Amino acid sequence: MSMFHVMHAVFLRDMRSRFFNHGIGFLVVSLWPLVHMLVLLLVNTAMGRRAPYGDDMLLFLTTGLIPTLAFMYVSRFMAMSLLMNRPMMAFPVVHAVDILLARAFLEIIAAAITLFLALCILIMLGSNVIPNDLSDAVFAYLATILFAIGMGILAGVLAMCFEIFITIYFILMILVYISSGSLFVLSSLPEFVARPLSWLPVVQSVEWMRVAYYPTYSSEYLDRSYFVLVGLCSLALGLALERIVRQRLME
């Protein structure tokens, strides 16, 4: 059986088993980030808060939450994939990397659906969804997906070796969300706070997306090369670790 056929089998199994034991449950995954964004918008509107940058609170939240939640959801579900599909690894033709890549493909589709629905909602609410630099926004999103896949592979392998790691990773995701910059403007913070935060990859993702959308947004803390390099290194490290512990994962 080829790697493609194994990945296809894992893909279909994960898509059906995610919710309600039916493939349509897969669509529910894409709605959770949208609900998250709408709840934040309602809370901020009810409290009379204005957008920290620009004049559109929904657009400001979306440009921060889309990359942040894309990273969190893709990497988190990839981290769980090996534990959830452990029985399949009893078959000699199924390798850990097959399961991880199948889940990565599944989560990328879910993230794309979320992005599409979010843009549709923004258009219906009257927001201008066209970024100032479209190519830059696309590269920002793709770099975020790259980093999410790299960290998902790394976290998935570590979770199989040490199951406690999945709990640690989930806790880290909370810290990532709080510090991501989704709800604040990095350049508005004091230098001694903003500079250390700028080294966090997800902060770079949010800054990149907002620089692409807002023509006057400060790019002082943005380093595109650093973010892409971190994504490539996490992917390489994850694949290398999977190769090193492959025999242990199959036991």
Coordinates of C-alpha atoms in Angstrom, one line a residue:
M1 CA 0.0 0.0 0.0
S2 CA 1.4 3.4 -1.0
M3 CA 1.9 6.3 1.3
F4 CA -0.9 8.1 -0.6
H5 CA -3.4 5.3 0.1
V6 CA -2.5 5.2 3.8
M7 CA -2.9 9.0 4.1
H8 CA -6.2 8.8 2.3
A9 CA -7.5 6.2 4.7
V10 CA -6.4 8.2 7.7
F11 CA -7.9 11.3 6.2
L12 CA -11.3 9.7 5.8
R13 CA -11.2 8.2 9.3
D14 CA -10.3 11.4 11.0
M15 CA -12.9 13.4 9.0
R16 CA -15.7 11.1 10.0
S17 CA -14.7 10.6 13.6
R18 CA -14.1 14.2 14.6
F19 CA -17.8 15.0 15.4
F20 CA -20.9 12.9 15.5
N21 CA -19.3 10.0 13.7
H22 CA -20.2 11.7 10.4
G23 CA -18.3 13.6 7.8
I24 CA -20.5 16.7 8.2
G25 CA -19.1 17.1 11.6
F26 CA -15.8 18.2 10.0
L27 CA -17.6 21.4 9.0
V28 CA -18.3 22.1 12.6
V29 CA -14.5 22.4 13.2
S30 CA -14.4 25.4 10.9
L31 CA -17.2 27.2 12.8
W32 CA -15.5 27.2 16.2
P33 CA -13.0 30.0 15.3
L34 CA -15.8 32.0 13.8
V35 CA -17.9 31.7 16.9
H36 CA -14.8 32.7 18.9
M37 CA -14.4 35.9 16.8
L38 CA -18.0 36.8 16.9
V39 CA -18.2 36.4 20.7
L40 CA -15.1 38.7 21.1
L41 CA -16.8 41.3 18.8
L42 CA -20.0 41.2 20.8
V43 CA -18.2 41.5 24.1
N44 CA -16.1 44.5 22.9
T45 CA -19.1 46.2 21.3
A46 CA -21.2 45.7 24.4
M47 CA -18.4 47.3 26.5
G48 CA -18.1 50.2 24.0
R49 CA -14.5 49.5 23.1
R50 CA -13.0 50.9 19.9
A51 CA -10.5 49.1 17.7
P52 CA -6.9 49.5 19.1
Y53 CA -5.9 50.2 15.5
G54 CA -8.1 51.4 12.6
D55 CA -11.8 52.1 12.8
D56 CA -13.1 48.6 12.3
M57 CA -13.1 46.4 15.4
L58 CA -14.1 43.2 13.5
L59 CA -11.3 43.7 10.9
F60 CA -8.8 44.3 13.6
L61 CA -9.8 41.2 15.6
T62 CA -9.9 39.1 12.4
T63 CA -6.4 40.1 11.2
G64 CA -5.1 38.9 14.6
L65 CA -7.3 35.9 15.3
I66 CA -7.2 34.3 11.8
P67 CA -3.4 33.6 12.0
T68 CA -3.4 32.9 15.7
L69 CA -6.3 30.4 15.6
A70 CA -5.1 28.8 12.4
F71 CA -1.8 28.0 14.2
M72 CA -3.5 26.8 17.4
Y73 CA -6.1 24.6 15.7
V74 CA -3.8 23.0 13.1
S75 CA -0.9 22.3 15.4
R76 CA -3.2 21.2 18.3
F77 CA -5.1 18.6 16.3
M78 CA -1.9 17.4 14.7
A79 CA -0.4 17.0 18.2
M80 CA -3.4 14.7 19.1
S81 CA -3.4 12.8 15.8
L82 CA -0.9 10.0 16.7
L83 CA -2.6 9.3 20.1
M84 CA -6.0 9.3 18.5
N85 CA -4.8 6.9 15.7
R86 CA -2.6 4.7 17.7
P87 CA -4.5 1.5 16.7
M88 CA -3.7 2.1 13.1
M89 CA 0.0 2.0 13.7
A90 CA -0.3 -1.7 14.5
F91 CA -0.3 -2.1 10.7
P92 CA 3.2 -2.3 9.3
V93 CA 2.3 -0.1 6.3
V94 CA 1.2 2.8 8.5
H95 CA 3.9 5.1 9.7
A96 CA 3.6 8.1 12.1
V97 CA 4.5 10.5 9.3
D98 CA 1.5 9.2 7.2
I99 CA -0.9 10.0 10.0
L100 CA 0.6 13.4 10.8
L101 CA 0.6 14.5 7.1
A102 CA -3.0 13.3 6.6
R103 CA -4.1 15.3 9.7
A104 CA -2.1 18.3 8.4
F105 CA -4.0 18.1 5.1
L106 CA -7.3 17.8 6.9
E107 CA -6.6 20.8 9.2
I108 CA -5.4 23.0 6.3
I109 CA -8.7 22.4 4.6
A110 CA -10.6 23.3 7.8
A111 CA -8.5 26.4 8.2
A112 CA -9.2 27.4 4.6
I113 CA -12.9 27.0 5.1
T114 CA -12.7 29.1 8.3
L115 CA -10.8 31.8 6.4
F116 CA -13.4 31.8 3.6
L117 CA -16.3 32.0 6.0
A118 CA -14.7 34.8 8.0
L119 CA -14.1 36.9 4.9
C120 CA -17.8 36.3 3.8
I121 CA -19.0 37.5 7.2
L122 CA -16.8 40.6 7.1
I123 CA -18.1 41.4 3.6
M124 CA -21.7 41.0 4.8
L125 CA -21.0 43.3 7.8
G126 CA -19.6 46.0 5.5
S127 CA -15.8 45.5 6.3
N128 CA -13.2 46.0 3.6
V129 CA -11.5 42.7 3.4
I130 CA -9.0 43.6 0.7
P131 CA -5.6 43.9 2.3
N132 CA -3.3 46.8 1.4
D133 CA -0.8 44.2 0.1
L134 CA -2.6 41.0 -1.0
S135 CA 0.6 39.0 -1.7
D136 CA 2.0 39.9 1.6
A137 CA -1.2 38.8 3.4
V138 CA -1.1 35.5 1.5
F139 CA 2.6 34.9 2.4
A140 CA 1.8 35.7 6.0
Y141 CA -1.0 33.1 6.1
L142 CA 1.1 30.4 4.3
A143 CA 4.0 31.0 6.7
T144 CA 1.7 30.6 9.6
I145 CA 0.5 27.2 8.2
L146 CA 4.1 26.1 7.7
F147 CA 4.9 26.9 11.3
A148 CA 1.7 25.2 12.5
I149 CA 2.5 22.0 10.5
G150 CA 6.1 22.0 11.8
M151 CA 5.0 22.4 15.4
G152 CA 2.2 19.9 15.0
I153 CA 4.6 17.2 13.8
L154 CA 7.0 18.0 16.6
A155 CA 4.3 18.0 19.3
G156 CA 2.7 14.9 17.9
V157 CA 5.9 12.9 18.1
L158 CA 6.7 14.2 21.6
A159 CA 3.1 13.4 22.7
M160 CA 3.6 9.8 21.6
C161 CA 6.8 9.5 23.5
F162 CA 5.6 11.3 26.6
E163 CA 1.8 11.5 26.8
I164 CA 2.0 14.2 29.5
F165 CA 3.4 16.5 26.8
I166 CA -0.1 16.9 25.2
T167 CA -1.3 18.5 28.4
I168 CA 1.7 20.8 28.5
Y169 CA 1.1 21.7 24.9
F170 CA -2.5 22.6 25.5
I171 CA -1.5 24.9 28.4
L172 CA 1.1 26.5 26.2
M173 CA -1.6 27.2 23.6
I174 CA -3.4 29.3 26.2
L175 CA -0.3 31.3 26.8
V176 CA 0.3 31.6 23.0
Y177 CA -3.3 33.0 22.6
I178 CA -2.9 35.6 25.4
S179 CA 0.5 36.8 24.1
S180 CA -0.2 36.6 20.4
G181 CA -1.1 40.3 19.9
S182 CA -4.5 39.4 18.5
L183 CA -6.2 41.7 21.0
F184 CA -3.6 44.5 21.2
V185 CA -1.1 46.4 19.1
L186 CA 2.5 45.3 19.8
S187 CA 4.0 48.7 19.1
S188 CA 1.8 50.4 21.7
L189 CA 3.5 48.4 24.5
P190 CA 6.6 49.5 26.3
E191 CA 9.8 48.6 24.5
F192 CA 10.9 46.2 27.3
V193 CA 7.7 44.3 26.9
A194 CA 7.2 44.5 23.1
R195 CA 10.8 43.4 22.2
P196 CA 10.7 40.0 24.0
L197 CA 7.2 39.3 22.7
S198 CA 8.3 40.0 19.2
W199 CA 10.5 36.9 19.3
L200 CA 7.4 34.7 19.7
P201 CA 6.6 33.2 16.2
V202 CA 2.8 33.7 16.5
V203 CA 3.3 37.4 17.4
Q204 CA 5.3 37.6 14.1
S205 CA 2.4 36.0 12.3
V206 CA -0.1 38.5 13.6
E207 CA 2.3 41.5 12.9
W208 CA 2.9 40.3 9.4
M209 CA -0.8 40.0 8.7
R210 CA -1.6 43.4 10.1
V211 CA 1.3 45.1 8.2
A212 CA -0.2 43.5 5.0
Y213 CA -3.7 44.9 5.8
Y214 CA -2.9 48.4 7.2
P215 CA -0.7 50.7 5.1
T216 CA 0.4 52.7 8.2
Y217 CA 0.8 49.8 10.7
S218 CA 4.2 49.8 12.3
S219 CA 6.6 47.1 11.0
E220 CA 9.2 47.9 13.7
Y221 CA 9.0 44.4 15.2
L222 CA 8.3 42.4 12.1
D223 CA 11.0 40.0 10.8
R224 CA 9.6 37.9 8.0
S225 CA 12.8 35.9 7.5
Y226 CA 12.9 35.0 11.1
F227 CA 9.4 33.7 11.1
V228 CA 9.8 31.6 8.0
L229 CA 13.1 30.2 9.3
V230 CA 11.4 29.2 12.6
G231 CA 8.7 27.4 10.6
L232 CA 11.3 25.6 8.4
C233 CA 13.4 24.6 11.5
S234 CA 10.3 23.3 13.4
L235 CA 9.3 21.2 10.3
A236 CA 12.8 19.8 9.9
L237 CA 13.2 19.1 13.6
G238 CA 9.8 17.4 13.7
L239 CA 10.5 15.1 10.7
A240 CA 14.0 14.3 12.0
L241 CA 12.6 13.4 15.5
E242 CA 9.9 11.2 13.9
R243 CA 12.6 9.4 11.9
I244 CA 14.8 8.9 15.0
V245 CA 12.0 7.5 17.2
R246 CA 10.1 5.7 14.5
Q247 CA 10.7 2.3 15.8
R248 CA 9.6 3.3 19.3
L249 CA 6.4 4.8 17.9
M250 CA 5.5 1.5 16.2
E251 CA 5.9 -0.5 19.4

